[in-house]
Short mmCIF file of C-alpha atoms in Angstrom, two decimals:
data_model
loop_
_atom_site.label_atom_id
_atom_site.label_comp_id
_atom_site.label_asym_id
_atom_site.label_seq_id
_atom_site.Cartn_x
_atom_site.Cartn_y
_atom_site.Cartn_z
CA MET A 1447 100.37 88.14 63.59
CA THR A 1448 100.91 84.44 64.25
CA MET A 1449 99.16 82.61 67.07
CA ALA A 1450 102.52 82.14 68.83
CA LYS A 1451 103.23 85.90 68.73
CA MET A 1452 99.74 86.67 70.05
CA GLU A 1453 100.25 84.22 72.93
CA LEU A 1454 103.68 85.73 73.66
CA SER A 1455 102.13 89.22 73.69
CA ARG A 1456 99.48 87.97 76.12
CA THR A 1457 102.16 86.39 78.35
CA THR A 1458 104.10 89.67 78.36
CA ALA A 1459 100.92 91.57 79.27
CA VAL A 1460 100.25 89.16 82.16
CA VAL A 1461 103.82 89.58 83.47
CA LYS A 1462 103.56 93.39 83.28
CA GLU A 1463 100.20 93.32 85.05
CA ILE A 1464 101.64 91.19 87.85
CA TRP A 1465 104.55 93.63 88.23
CA GLN A 1466 102.08 96.54 88.32
CA LEU A 1467 99.73 94.95 90.88
CA HIS A 1468 102.21 92.97 92.98
CA PRO A 1469 105.70 94.46 92.67
CA HIS A 1470 108.58 92.56 94.24
CA VAL A 1471 109.49 95.58 96.40
CA GLN A 1472 107.43 98.45 97.78
CA LEU A 1473 110.07 101.17 97.72
CA LEU A 1474 112.65 101.61 94.99
CA ILE A 1475 116.33 102.33 95.72
CA PRO A 1476 116.61 105.80 97.32
CA HIS A 1477 117.76 108.70 95.15
CA LYS A 1478 119.31 111.98 96.24
CA THR A 1479 118.59 115.27 94.48
CA ASP A 1480 121.59 117.01 92.89
CA THR A 1481 119.87 120.38 92.62
CA ILE A 1482 116.87 122.18 94.07
CA GLU A 1483 113.85 120.61 92.38
CA ASN A 1484 110.34 121.91 91.94
CA VAL A 1485 107.91 118.98 91.92
CA ALA A 1486 104.24 119.88 91.48
CA GLU A 1487 103.82 122.59 94.13
CA TYR A 1488 106.68 121.42 96.34
CA ILE A 1489 110.28 122.59 96.55
CA VAL A 1490 112.67 119.69 97.15
CA PRO A 1491 116.00 120.98 98.54
CA LYS A 1492 119.35 119.91 97.12
CA HIS A 1493 120.74 116.65 98.62
CA THR A 1494 117.29 115.45 99.75
CA GLN A 1495 116.87 111.68 99.88
CA VAL A 1496 113.86 110.69 97.77
CA LEU A 1497 112.05 107.37 98.14
CA ILE A 1498 109.70 106.25 95.38
CA ASN A 1499 106.74 104.18 96.57
CA TYR A 1500 106.26 101.97 93.54
CA TRP A 1501 103.51 99.98 95.26
CA ALA A 1502 101.43 103.19 95.57
CA ILE A 1503 102.05 104.16 91.92
CA GLY A 1504 100.63 100.78 90.86
CA ARG A 1505 97.42 101.48 92.79
CA ASP A 1506 96.96 105.14 91.87
CA PRO A 1507 93.63 105.70 90.02
CA LYS A 1508 95.10 108.89 88.52
CA VAL A 1509 97.67 106.69 86.75
CA TRP A 1510 95.73 103.45 86.10
CA ASP A 1511 92.08 102.82 85.28
CA ASN A 1512 90.68 100.35 87.83
CA PRO A 1513 94.15 99.90 89.38
CA ILE A 1514 93.46 96.97 91.72
CA ALA A 1515 91.73 94.79 89.11
CA PHE A 1516 93.80 92.17 87.28
CA LEU A 1517 93.53 93.46 83.70
CA PRO A 1518 96.49 92.31 81.57
CA GLU A 1519 94.74 93.67 78.48
CA ARG A 1520 95.68 97.19 79.66
CA PHE A 1521 99.20 96.33 78.40
CA LEU A 1522 98.13 94.85 75.03
CA GLY A 1523 98.89 97.28 72.21
CA CYS A 1524 100.42 99.65 74.76
CA ASN A 1525 103.98 100.95 74.53
CA VAL A 1526 104.48 101.30 78.31
CA ASP A 1527 107.75 99.52 79.09
CA TYR A 1528 109.52 98.43 82.28
CA LYS A 1529 112.97 99.82 81.41
CA GLY A 1530 112.56 103.09 83.34
CA LYS A 1531 111.34 105.52 80.68
CA ASP A 1532 107.64 105.34 81.61
CA PHE A 1533 107.46 106.54 85.20
CA GLN A 1534 104.01 105.08 85.83
CA PHE A 1535 105.57 101.62 85.37
CA ILE A 1536 109.07 101.24 86.85
CA PRO A 1537 109.21 97.82 88.58
CA PHE A 1538 113.00 97.72 88.17
CA GLY A 1539 113.65 101.37 89.00
CA ALA A 1540 114.88 104.07 86.64
CA GLY A 1541 118.00 105.95 85.67
CA TRP A 1542 121.42 104.81 86.77
CA LYS A 1543 119.87 102.98 89.74
CA THR A 1544 117.91 100.60 87.53
CA CYS A 1545 118.17 97.02 88.78
CA PRO A 1546 121.24 95.42 87.16
CA GLY A 1547 119.37 92.11 87.02
CA LEU A 1548 116.65 93.51 84.73
CA PRO A 1549 117.71 91.75 81.47
CA LEU A 1550 118.19 88.35 83.11
CA GLY A 1551 115.16 88.68 85.38
CA VAL A 1552 112.80 89.58 82.54
CA ARG A 1553 114.01 86.68 80.40
CA MET A 1554 113.77 84.18 83.25
CA VAL A 1555 110.27 85.25 84.32
CA HIS A 1556 108.96 85.01 80.75
CA LEU A 1557 110.67 81.67 80.12
CA MET A 1558 109.45 80.11 83.37
CA LEU A 1559 105.88 81.41 83.08
CA ALA A 1560 105.55 80.39 79.42
CA SER A 1561 106.95 76.91 80.20
CA LEU A 1562 104.68 76.38 83.21
CA LEU A 1563 101.61 77.49 81.25
CA HIS A 1564 102.54 75.42 78.20
CA TYR A 1565 103.27 72.12 79.92
CA PHE A 1566 100.71 72.14 82.74
CA ASP A 1567 97.05 72.79 83.41
CA TRP A 1568 96.49 74.50 86.77
CA GLU A 1569 93.79 74.55 89.42
CA LEU A 1570 93.64 76.18 92.83
CA SER A 1571 93.84 73.85 95.82
CA GLY A 1572 90.80 73.12 97.96
CA GLY A 1573 88.33 73.97 95.19
CA LEU A 1574 89.02 77.68 95.68
CA LYS A 1575 87.79 79.95 92.87
CA ALA A 1576 90.04 82.69 91.46
CA GLU A 1577 87.69 85.46 92.62
CA GLU A 1578 87.83 84.08 96.20
CA MET A 1579 91.63 84.36 96.48
CA ASP A 1580 93.05 86.66 99.16
CA MET A 1581 95.30 89.03 97.19
CA ARG A 1582 96.33 91.28 100.09
CA ASP A 1583 100.04 92.02 100.36
CA LYS A 1584 102.34 91.20 103.27
CA PHE A 1585 104.86 94.01 103.60
CA GLY A 1586 108.54 93.46 104.36
CA VAL A 1587 111.86 93.94 102.58
CA THR A 1588 110.17 92.26 99.62
CA LEU A 1589 106.44 92.06 98.99
CA GLN A 1590 104.58 88.77 99.21
CA THR A 1591 100.94 87.83 99.24
CA LEU A 1592 99.56 87.53 102.75
CA VAL A 1593 98.15 84.08 101.94
CA PRO A 1594 100.53 82.03 99.74
CA LEU A 1595 99.16 80.82 96.40
CA ARG A 1596 98.55 77.09 96.35
CA ALA A 1597 98.04 75.73 92.84
CA ILE A 1598 97.98 72.14 91.67
CA PRO A 1599 99.59 71.30 88.32
CA SER A 1600 98.50 68.47 86.06
CA GLU A 1601 99.99 67.49 82.72
CA ALA A 1602 98.50 69.53 79.89
CA ARG A 1603 96.02 67.42 77.94
CA ASP A 1604 96.23 69.12 74.57
CA LEU A 1605 100.01 69.34 74.29
CA GLN A 1606 100.95 69.36 70.60
CA CYS A 1607 104.42 68.98 69.17
CA ALA A 1608 105.29 71.12 66.17
#
């Protein structure tokens, strides 16, 4: 594997970890059952509106080891994908209610993150250390961090042209 492919894999793992820890929405688009469903020990009647709390799935220790730690390596060499087939990781929803912006959104996030990391070195403002950051969520229609991230870019020193 080339160095570029390894870095791309790492970038993808970081993006997936961010979507697992800090999803853009808490609840996915509501679904309605077509038939009577038996889920675990519960009977869900026909035509019941079902809300999926994706934020809670991302923090469930039955689903993720050490769920609130930032561990992108959990996605390295792992086939868990965001396209709705792996129900422990569905940041864009699943089934016919999958977010229609998924293909464009995924490409744009990867392109922007890779570009920002390639062209700039980053430091937190005010001498703050990464482990001191307040990572609590602020709930609303979309999820945001309670305290906004303030990072200072500087031109990357070791930028090499191929």
